[in-house]
Coordinates of C-alpha atoms (C1' of nucleotides) in Angstrom, one line a residue:
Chain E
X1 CA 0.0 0.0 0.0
X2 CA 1.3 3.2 -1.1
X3 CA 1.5 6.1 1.4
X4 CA 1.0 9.5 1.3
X5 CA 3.8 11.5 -0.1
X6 CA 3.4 14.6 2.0
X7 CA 3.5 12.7 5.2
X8 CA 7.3 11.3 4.5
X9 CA 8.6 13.3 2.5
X10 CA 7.4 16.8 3.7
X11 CA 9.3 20.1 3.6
X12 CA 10.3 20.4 7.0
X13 CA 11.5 17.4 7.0
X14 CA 13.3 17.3 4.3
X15 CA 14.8 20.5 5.5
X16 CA 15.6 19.9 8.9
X17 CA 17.1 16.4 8.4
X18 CA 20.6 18.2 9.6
X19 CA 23.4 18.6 7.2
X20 CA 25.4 17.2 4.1
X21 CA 24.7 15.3 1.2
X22 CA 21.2 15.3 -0.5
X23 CA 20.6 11.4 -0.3
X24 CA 22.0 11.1 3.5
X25 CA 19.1 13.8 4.3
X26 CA 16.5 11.2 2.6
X27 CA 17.8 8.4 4.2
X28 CA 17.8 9.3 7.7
X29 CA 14.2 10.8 6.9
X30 CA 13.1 7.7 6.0
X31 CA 14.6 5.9 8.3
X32 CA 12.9 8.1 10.5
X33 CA 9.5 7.2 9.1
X34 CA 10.2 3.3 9.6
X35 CA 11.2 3.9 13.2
X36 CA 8.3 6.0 14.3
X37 CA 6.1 3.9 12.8
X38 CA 4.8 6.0 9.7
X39 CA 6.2 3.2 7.7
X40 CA 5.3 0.2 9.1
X41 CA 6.4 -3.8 8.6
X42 CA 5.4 -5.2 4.9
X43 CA 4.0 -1.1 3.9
X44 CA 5.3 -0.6 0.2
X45 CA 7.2 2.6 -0.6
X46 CA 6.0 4.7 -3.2
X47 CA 7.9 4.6 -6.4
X48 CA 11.5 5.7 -6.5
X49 CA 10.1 8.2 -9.4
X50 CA 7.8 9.5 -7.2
X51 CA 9.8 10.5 -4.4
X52 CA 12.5 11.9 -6.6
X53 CA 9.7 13.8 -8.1
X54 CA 8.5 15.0 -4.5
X55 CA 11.7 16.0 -3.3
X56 CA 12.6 17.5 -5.9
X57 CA 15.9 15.5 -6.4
X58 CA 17.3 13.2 -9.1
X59 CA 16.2 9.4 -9.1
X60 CA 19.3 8.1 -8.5
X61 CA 19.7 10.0 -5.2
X62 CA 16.9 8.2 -4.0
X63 CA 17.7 5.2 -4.8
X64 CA 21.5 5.8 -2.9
X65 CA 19.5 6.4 0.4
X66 CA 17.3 3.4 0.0
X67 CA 20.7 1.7 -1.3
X68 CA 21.8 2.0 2.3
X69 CA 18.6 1.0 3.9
X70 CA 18.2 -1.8 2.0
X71 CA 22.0 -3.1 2.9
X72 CA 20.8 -2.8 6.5
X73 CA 18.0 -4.5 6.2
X74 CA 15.4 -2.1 7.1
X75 CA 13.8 -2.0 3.5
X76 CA 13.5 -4.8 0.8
X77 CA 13.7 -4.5 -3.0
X78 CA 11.4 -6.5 -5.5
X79 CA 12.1 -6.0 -8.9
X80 CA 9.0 -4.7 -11.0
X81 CA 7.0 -4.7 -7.8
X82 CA 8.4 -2.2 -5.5
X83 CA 10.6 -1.1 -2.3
X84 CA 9.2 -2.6 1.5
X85 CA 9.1 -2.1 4.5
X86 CA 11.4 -5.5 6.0
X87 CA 10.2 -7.7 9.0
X88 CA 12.4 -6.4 11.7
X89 CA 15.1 -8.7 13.0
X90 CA 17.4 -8.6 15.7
X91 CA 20.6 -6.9 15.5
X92 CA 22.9 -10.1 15.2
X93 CA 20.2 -11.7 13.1
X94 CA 20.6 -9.0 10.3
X95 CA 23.9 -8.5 10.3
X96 CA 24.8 -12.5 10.6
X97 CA 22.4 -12.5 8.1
X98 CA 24.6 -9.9 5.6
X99 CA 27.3 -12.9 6.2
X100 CA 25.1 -16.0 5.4
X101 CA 22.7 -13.9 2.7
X102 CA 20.2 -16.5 3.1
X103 CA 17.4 -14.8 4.3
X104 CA 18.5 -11.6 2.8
X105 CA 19.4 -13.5 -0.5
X106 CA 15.6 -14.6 -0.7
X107 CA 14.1 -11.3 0.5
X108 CA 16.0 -9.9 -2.0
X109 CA 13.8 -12.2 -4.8
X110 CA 11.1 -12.0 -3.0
X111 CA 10.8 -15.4 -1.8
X112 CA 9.4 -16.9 1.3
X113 CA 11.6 -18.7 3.4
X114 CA 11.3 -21.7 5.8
X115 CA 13.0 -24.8 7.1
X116 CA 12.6 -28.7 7.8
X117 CA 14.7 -29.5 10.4
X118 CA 16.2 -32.9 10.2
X119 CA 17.7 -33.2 13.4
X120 CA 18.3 -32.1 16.3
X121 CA 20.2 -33.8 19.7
X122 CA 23.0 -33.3 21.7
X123 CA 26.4 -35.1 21.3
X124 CA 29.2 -35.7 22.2
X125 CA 31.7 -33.6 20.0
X126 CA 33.3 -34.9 16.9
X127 CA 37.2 -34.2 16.7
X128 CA 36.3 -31.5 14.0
X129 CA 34.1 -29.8 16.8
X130 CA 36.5 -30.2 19.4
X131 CA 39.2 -28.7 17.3
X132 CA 37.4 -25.6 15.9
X133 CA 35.3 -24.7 18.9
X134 CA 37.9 -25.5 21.2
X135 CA 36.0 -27.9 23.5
X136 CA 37.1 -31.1 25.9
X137 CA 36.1 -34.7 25.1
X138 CA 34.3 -34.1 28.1
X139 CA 31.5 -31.5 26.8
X140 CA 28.7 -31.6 25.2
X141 CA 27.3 -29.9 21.5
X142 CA 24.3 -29.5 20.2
X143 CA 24.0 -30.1 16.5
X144 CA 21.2 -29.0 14.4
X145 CA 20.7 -29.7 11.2
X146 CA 17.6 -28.5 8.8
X147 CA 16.7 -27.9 5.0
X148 CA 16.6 -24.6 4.1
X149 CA 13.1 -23.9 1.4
X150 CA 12.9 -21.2 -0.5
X151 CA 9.5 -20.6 -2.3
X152 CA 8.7 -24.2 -1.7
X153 CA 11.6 -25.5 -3.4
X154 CA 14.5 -27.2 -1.0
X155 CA 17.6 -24.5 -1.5
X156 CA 20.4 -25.6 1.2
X157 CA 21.1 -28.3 3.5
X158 CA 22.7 -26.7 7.0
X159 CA 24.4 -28.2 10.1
X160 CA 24.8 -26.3 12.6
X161 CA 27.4 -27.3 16.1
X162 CA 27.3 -25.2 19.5
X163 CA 29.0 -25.3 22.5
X164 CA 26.8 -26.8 25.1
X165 CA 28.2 -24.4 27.1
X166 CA 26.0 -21.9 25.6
X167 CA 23.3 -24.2 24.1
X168 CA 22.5 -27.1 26.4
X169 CA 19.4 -27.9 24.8
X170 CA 18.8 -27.7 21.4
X171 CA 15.4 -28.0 21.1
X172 CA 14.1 -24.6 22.1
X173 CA 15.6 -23.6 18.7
X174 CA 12.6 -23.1 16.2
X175 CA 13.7 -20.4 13.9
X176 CA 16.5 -18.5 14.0
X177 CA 19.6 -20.1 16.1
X178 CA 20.9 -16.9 16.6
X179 CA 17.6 -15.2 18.0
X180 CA 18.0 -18.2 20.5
X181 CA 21.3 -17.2 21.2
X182 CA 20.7 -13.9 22.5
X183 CA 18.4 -14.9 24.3
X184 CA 20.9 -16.3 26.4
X185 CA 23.3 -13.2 26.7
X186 CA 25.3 -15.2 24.0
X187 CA 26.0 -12.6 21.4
X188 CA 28.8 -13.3 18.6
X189 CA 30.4 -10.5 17.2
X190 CA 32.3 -11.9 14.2
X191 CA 31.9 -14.7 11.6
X192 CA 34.5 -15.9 9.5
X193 CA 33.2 -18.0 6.3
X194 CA 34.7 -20.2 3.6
X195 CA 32.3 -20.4 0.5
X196 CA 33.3 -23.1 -2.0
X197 CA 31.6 -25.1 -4.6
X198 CA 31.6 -29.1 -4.4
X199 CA 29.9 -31.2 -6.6
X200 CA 27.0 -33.1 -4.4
X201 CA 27.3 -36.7 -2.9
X202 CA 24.2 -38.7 -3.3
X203 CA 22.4 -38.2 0.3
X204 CA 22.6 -34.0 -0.1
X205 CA 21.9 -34.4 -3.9
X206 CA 18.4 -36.4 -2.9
X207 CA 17.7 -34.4 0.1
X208 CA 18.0 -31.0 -2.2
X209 CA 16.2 -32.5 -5.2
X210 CA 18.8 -32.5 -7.7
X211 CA 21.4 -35.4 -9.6
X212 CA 24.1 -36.3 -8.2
X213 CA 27.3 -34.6 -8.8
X214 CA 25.3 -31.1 -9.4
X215 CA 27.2 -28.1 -8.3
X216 CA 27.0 -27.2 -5.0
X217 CA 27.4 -24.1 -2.6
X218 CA 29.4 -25.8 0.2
X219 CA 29.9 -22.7 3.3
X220 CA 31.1 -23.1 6.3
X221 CA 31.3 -20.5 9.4
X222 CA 32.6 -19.9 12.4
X223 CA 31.4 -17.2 14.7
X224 CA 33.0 -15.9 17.3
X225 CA 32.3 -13.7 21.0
X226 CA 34.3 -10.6 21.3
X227 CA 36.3 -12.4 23.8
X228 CA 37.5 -14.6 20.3
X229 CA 36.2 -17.6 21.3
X230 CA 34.4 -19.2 19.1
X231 CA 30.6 -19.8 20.1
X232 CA 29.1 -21.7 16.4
X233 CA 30.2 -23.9 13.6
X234 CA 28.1 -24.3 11.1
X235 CA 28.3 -26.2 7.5
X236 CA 25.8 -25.5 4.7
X237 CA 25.1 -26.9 1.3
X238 CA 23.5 -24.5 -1.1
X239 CA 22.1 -24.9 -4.6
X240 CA 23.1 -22.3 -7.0
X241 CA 25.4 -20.9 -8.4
X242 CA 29.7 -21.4 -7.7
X243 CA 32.2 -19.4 -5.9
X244 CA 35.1 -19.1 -3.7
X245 CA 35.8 -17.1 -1.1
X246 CA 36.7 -16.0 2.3
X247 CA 34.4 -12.9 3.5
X248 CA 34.5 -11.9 7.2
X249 CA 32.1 -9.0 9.1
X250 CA 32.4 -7.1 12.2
X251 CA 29.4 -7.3 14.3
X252 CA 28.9 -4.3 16.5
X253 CA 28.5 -4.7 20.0
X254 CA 25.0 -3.6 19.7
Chain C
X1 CA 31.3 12.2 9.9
X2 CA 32.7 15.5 10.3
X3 CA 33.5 17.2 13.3
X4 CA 31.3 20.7 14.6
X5 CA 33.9 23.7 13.4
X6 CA 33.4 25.4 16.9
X7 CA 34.5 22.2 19.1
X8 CA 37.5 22.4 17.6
X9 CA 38.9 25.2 16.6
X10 CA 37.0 27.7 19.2
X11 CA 39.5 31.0 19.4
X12 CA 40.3 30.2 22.5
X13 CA 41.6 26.8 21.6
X14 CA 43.9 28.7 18.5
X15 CA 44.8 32.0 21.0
X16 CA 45.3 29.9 24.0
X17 CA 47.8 27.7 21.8
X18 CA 50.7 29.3 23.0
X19 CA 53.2 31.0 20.8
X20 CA 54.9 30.8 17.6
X21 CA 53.3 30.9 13.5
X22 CA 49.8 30.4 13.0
X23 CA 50.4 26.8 11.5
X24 CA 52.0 25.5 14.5
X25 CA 49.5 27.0 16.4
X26 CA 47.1 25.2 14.4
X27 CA 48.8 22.1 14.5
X28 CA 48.4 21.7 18.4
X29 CA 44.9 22.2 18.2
X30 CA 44.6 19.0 15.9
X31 CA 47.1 17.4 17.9
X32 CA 45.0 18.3 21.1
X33 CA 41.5 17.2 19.9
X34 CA 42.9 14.1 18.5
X35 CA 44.5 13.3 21.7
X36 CA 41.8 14.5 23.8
X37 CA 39.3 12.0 21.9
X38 CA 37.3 15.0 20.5
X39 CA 38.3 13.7 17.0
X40 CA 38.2 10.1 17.3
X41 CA 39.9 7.3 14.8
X42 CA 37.8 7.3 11.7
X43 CA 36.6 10.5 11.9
X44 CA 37.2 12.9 8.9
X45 CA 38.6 16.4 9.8
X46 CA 36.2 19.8 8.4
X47 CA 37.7 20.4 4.6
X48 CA 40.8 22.3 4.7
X49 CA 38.8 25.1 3.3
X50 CA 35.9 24.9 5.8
X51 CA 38.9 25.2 8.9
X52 CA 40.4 28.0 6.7
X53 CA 37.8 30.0 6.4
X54 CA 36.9 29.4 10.4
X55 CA 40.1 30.2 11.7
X56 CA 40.8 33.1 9.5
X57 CA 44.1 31.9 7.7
X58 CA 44.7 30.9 4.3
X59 CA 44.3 27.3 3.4
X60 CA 47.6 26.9 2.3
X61 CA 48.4 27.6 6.2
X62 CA 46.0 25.0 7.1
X63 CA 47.3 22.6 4.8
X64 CA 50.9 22.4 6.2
X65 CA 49.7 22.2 9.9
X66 CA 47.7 19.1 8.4
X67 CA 50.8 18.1 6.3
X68 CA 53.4 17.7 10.0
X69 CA 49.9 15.7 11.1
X70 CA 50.1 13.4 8.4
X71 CA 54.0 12.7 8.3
X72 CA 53.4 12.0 11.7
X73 CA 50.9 9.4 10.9
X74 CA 47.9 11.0 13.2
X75 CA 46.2 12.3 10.1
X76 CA 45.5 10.4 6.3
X77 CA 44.4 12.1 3.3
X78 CA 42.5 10.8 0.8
X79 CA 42.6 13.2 -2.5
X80 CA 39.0 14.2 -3.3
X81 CA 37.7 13.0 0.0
X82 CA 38.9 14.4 3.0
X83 CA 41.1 14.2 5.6
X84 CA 40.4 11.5 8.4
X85 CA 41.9 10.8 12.0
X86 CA 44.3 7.6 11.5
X87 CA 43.9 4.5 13.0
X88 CA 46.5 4.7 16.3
X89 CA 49.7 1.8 15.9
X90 CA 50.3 -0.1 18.5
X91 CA 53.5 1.2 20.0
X92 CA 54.3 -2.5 21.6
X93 CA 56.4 -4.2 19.3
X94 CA 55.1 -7.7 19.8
X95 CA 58.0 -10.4 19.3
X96 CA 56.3 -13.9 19.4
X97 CA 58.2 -17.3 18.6
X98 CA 56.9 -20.3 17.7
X99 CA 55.2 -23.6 20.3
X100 CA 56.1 -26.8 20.4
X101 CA 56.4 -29.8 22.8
X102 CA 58.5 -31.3 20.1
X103 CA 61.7 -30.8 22.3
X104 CA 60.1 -32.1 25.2
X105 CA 58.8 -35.6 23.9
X106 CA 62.7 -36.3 22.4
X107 CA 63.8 -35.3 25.9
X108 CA 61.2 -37.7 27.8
X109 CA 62.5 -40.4 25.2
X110 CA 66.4 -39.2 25.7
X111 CA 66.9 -37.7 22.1
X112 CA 68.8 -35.0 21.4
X113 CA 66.8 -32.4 19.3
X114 CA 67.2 -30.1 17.4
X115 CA 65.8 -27.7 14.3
X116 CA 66.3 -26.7 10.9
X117 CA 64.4 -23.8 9.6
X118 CA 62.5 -24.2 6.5
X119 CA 60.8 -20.8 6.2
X120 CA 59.8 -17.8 8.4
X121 CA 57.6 -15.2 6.8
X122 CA 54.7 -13.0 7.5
X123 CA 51.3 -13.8 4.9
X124 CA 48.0 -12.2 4.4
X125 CA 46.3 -15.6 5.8
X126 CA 44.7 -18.5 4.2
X127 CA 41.0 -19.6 4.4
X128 CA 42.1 -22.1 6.8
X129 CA 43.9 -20.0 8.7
X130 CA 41.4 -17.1 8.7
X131 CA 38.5 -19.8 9.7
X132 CA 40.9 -21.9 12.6
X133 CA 42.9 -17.9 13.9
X134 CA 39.6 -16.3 13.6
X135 CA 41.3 -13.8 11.5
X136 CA 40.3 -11.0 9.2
X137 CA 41.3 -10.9 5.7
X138 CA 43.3 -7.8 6.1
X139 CA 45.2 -8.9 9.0
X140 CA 48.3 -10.9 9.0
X141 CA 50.1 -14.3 9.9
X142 CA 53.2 -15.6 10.8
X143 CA 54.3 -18.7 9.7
X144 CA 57.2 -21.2 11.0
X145 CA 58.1 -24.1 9.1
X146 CA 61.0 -26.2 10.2
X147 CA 62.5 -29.7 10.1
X148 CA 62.4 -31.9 13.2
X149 CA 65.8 -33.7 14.2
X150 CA 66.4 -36.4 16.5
X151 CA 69.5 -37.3 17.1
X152 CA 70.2 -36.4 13.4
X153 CA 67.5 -38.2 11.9
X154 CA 64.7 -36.0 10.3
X155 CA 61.4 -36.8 12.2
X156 CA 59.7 -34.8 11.8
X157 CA 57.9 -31.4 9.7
X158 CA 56.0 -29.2 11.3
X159 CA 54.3 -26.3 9.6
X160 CA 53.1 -23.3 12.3
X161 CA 50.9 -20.6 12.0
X162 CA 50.5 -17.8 14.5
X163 CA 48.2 -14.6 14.0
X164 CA 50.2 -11.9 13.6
X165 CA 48.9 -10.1 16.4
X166 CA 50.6 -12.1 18.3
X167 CA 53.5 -12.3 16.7
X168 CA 55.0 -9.8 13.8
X169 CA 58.0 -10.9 13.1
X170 CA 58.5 -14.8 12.8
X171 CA 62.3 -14.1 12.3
X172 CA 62.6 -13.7 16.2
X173 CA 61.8 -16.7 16.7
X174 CA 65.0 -19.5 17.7
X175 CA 64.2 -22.4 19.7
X176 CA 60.8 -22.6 21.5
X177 CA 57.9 -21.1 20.5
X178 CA 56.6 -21.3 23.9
X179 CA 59.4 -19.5 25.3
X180 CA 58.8 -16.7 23.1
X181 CA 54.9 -16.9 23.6
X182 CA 55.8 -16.5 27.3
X183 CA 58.0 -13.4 26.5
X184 CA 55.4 -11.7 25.3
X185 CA 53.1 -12.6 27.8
X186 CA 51.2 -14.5 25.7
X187 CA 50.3 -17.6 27.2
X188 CA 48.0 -20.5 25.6
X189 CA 46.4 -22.6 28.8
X190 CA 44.9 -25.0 26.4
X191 CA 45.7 -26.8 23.3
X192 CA 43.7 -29.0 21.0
X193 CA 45.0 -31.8 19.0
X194 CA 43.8 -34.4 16.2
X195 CA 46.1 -36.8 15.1
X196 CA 45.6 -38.9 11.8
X197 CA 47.8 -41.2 9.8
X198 CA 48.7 -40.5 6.2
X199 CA 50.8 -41.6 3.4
X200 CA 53.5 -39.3 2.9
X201 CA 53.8 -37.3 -0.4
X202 CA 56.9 -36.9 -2.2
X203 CA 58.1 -33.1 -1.1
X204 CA 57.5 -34.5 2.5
X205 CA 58.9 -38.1 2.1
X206 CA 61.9 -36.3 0.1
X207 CA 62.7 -34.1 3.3
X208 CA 62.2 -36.8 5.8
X209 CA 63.9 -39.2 4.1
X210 CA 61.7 -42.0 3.7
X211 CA 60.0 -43.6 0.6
X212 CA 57.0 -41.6 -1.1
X213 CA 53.7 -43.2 0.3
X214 CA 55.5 -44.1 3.6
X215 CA 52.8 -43.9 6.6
X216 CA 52.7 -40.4 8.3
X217 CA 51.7 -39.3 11.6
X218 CA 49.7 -35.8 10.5
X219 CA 49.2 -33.8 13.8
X220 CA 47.2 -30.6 13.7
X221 CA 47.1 -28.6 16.9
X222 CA 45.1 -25.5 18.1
X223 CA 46.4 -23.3 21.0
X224 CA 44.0 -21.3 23.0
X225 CA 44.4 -18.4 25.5
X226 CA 42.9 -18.6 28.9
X227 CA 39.6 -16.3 27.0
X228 CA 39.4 -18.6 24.4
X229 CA 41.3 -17.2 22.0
X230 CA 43.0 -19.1 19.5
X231 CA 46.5 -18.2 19.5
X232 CA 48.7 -21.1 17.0
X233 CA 47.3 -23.2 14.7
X234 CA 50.2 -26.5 14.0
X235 CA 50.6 -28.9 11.1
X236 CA 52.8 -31.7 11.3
X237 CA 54.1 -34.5 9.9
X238 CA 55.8 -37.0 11.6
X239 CA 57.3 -40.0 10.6
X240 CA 56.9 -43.0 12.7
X241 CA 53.7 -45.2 13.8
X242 CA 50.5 -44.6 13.1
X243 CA 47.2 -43.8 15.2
X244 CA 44.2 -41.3 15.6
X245 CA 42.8 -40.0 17.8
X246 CA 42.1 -36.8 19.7
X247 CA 43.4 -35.4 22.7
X248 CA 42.9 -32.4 24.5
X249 CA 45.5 -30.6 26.4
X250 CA 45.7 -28.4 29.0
X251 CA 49.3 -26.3 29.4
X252 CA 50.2 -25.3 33.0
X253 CA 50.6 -22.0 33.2
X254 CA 54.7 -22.8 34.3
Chain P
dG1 C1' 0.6 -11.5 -25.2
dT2 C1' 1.0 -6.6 -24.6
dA3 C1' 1.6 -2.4 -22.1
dA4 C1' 2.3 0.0 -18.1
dA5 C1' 4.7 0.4 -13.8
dT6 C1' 8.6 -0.5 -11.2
dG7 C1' 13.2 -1.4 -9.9
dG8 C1' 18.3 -1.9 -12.1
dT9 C1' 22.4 -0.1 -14.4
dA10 C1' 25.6 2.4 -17.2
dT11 C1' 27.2 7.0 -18.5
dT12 C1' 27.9 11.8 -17.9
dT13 C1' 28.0 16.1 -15.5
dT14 C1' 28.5 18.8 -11.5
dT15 C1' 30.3 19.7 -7.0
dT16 C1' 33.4 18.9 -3.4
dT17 C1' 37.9 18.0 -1.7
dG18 C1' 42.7 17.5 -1.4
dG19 C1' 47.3 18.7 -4.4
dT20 C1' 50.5 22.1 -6.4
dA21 C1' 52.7 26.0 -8.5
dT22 C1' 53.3 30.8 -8.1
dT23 C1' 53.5 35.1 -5.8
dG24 C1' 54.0 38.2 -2.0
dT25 C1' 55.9 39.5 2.5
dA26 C1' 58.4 39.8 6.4
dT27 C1' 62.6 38.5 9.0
dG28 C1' 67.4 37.8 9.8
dG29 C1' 72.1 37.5 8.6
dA30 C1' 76.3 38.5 5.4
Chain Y
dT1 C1' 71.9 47.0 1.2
dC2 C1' 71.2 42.5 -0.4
dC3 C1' 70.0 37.9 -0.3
dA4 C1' 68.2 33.7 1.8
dT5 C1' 64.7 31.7 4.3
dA6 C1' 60.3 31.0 6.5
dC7 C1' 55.6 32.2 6.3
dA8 C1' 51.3 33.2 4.3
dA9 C1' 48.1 34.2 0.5
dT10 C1' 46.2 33.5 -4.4
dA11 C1' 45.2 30.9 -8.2
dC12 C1' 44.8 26.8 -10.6
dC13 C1' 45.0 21.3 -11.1
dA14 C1' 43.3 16.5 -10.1
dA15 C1' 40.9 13.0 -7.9
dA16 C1' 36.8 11.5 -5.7
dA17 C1' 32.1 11.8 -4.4
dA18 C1' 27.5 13.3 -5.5
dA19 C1' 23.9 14.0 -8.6
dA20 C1' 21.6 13.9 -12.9
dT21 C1' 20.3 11.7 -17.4
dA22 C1' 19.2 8.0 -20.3
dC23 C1' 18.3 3.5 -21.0
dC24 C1' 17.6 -1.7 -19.6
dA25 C1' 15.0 -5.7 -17.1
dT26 C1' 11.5 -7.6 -14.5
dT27 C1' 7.0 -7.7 -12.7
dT28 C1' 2.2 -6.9 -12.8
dA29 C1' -2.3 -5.7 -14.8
dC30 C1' -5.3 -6.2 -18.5

DNA sequence: GTAAATGGTATTTTTTTGGTATTGTATGGA
DNA sequence: TCCATACAATACCAAAAAAATACCATTTAC
């Protein structure tokens, strides 16, 4: 639904957005109108033409403040359909979310996302766990492992170990692990991720719907506390497309 | 963002400077609100014509108060950007060695040891590095690779990685890693370790002297600090018998 | 299917910002 | 006096960011 014009994008504040550049003005007023609730969850923006129209500015200035809403998170894009308000998420939600692109990635296309999980339990850690989480043979991990769907359609395959320590039972997880997590006080701060293409084994290849041997998006992450130790270790299986790559992000301490 | 004009170059701040020309004068005042905090790292100074026109001086004036700033390293231009507050060095020259218990087992089993180094270097890190360190891409790694001896007989390669926070400059670095860890009052309480037989490729077989496919005993070992932290991250290759399994160790604080 | 509406992108122009050469001016010493 | 040096101001150059223009691609409505 299209709001009014006049009661985002009026004059004053326009005007009294503080200083610098044209498109910093627009985006902190509309980030303005999200926060005080003028814009509100799921509410479409009016057309990038209109705006620039409005306010009297170039399109392409509009679109550079949205640009940096949207890379927050705050709004969503849908090609041919319009610019929206985004489902508010946690702070380390969205911005682990910037590192996995997941949910972004299918926000992005307009998809709807959910999971299967396929397991979930508590273990005793493998030597890979022990190693990269730095745990004792004596601890415990929870592992949870699900199928991510996009649109209906079966799009990744992840596996997901924590520390007992700060998950001892896996089963409150139903949506997002890392909601869970700060929950608990347990708040990573940075990821590191290794993106690489494999070419699927026969029990990912059925579970994702697809032959054997298709190309796959293999990604694995670690994320750590600010204290460096490392909270999550997670391996997903993607669909798609192929690349390598190392990316790491700086979570602020909210 | 840029700083208020007022907060920083208030008259008093410029008369109050003491004596001498008005770009020295100048000068202190950046120097001031830098150290101070009132322009913090990041920050981007007002644009040399903004400060010139506020203080009342030329801009050339302005421009070689900046210029003593920047050869100094507090201040870092970018040409058609600005002029931004530099990111502080660490003034502790951090001299880290290298971690083994190498020396220690031939001991235990009366052996005399010793090493031969195969390469000490500083690297932008690998993706296995990056994930196992935690490191970011732009930081940096130390790496210590040398040749095992016991009793003159080459047991052993060992391939070590340390984040180069920790240590700088792997040339430092003689006899015990552990030694120099403790030096620099870095010390690892707990250690990590997988062991895994293998059969020996030909660069390694070649430089242990044993025939190419000759079992291997592959040890990879993660060292953590008291928070968690992981501090060195070990490959190595030992000739000998063959086993697997995982042990975790904790290292007495000495 | 077609057309309208909407976001996406490449290119160009303008503005902002640091960089440099030139000139003027005072000061101090031979 | 004369010259060398430091200091300061003016004018112009170059790189980067900001903004505008024009055109492309996808979605939706009919």
């Amino acid at each position: 639904m299209t709001e009014d014009l006049s009661a985002i994008f009026s004059p004053e504040r326009l005007s009294g957005g503080g200083t610098g550049p044209l498109y910093v003005k627009l985006r902190r007023t509309l980030e303005e109108a999200v926060k005080v609730g003028r814009l509100k969850h799921g509410d479409a923006l009016p057309p990038e033409r209109d705006i620039a129209e409005f306010a009297a500015v170039s399109r392409v200035t509009v679109r550079k403040a949205i640009d940096d809403l949207v890379s927050e998170g705050i709004l969503v894009r849908r090609h041919g359909s319009g610019t929206f308000v985004a489902k508010p998420v946690s702070k380390v939600e969205q911005r682990l979310s910037q590192l996995t692109s997941f949910t972004e990635d299918m926000a992005r296309r307009g998809m709807t996302a959910r999971s299967e999980w396929l397991h979930k339990g508590i273990h005793t850690p493998s030597p890979d766990e022990m190693m990269i989480l730095g745990l004792a043979a004596d601890t415990r991990v929870s592992r949870l492992s699900r199928l991510r769907i996009a649109d209906d359609q079966p799009l990744a395959i992840e596996h997901a170990s924590v520390s007992g320590e700060f998950l001892p039972d896996p089963s409150v997880v139903t949506t997002s692990l890392y909601a869970e997590l700060e929950k608990r006080q347990v708040r990573p701060v940075r990821a590191v991720q290794r993106i690489s293409a494999t070419n699927m084994k026969e029990a990912d290849a059925g579970l994702l719907g697809v032959p054997v041997g298709a190309a796959g998006l293999s990604i694995e992450r670690i994320s750590y506390l600010g204290s460096g130790r490392a909270v999550e270790f997670t391996r997903s299986l993607y669909r798609g497309d192929a690349y390598d790559f190392v990316a790491e992000l700086t979570i602020g301490a909210n």
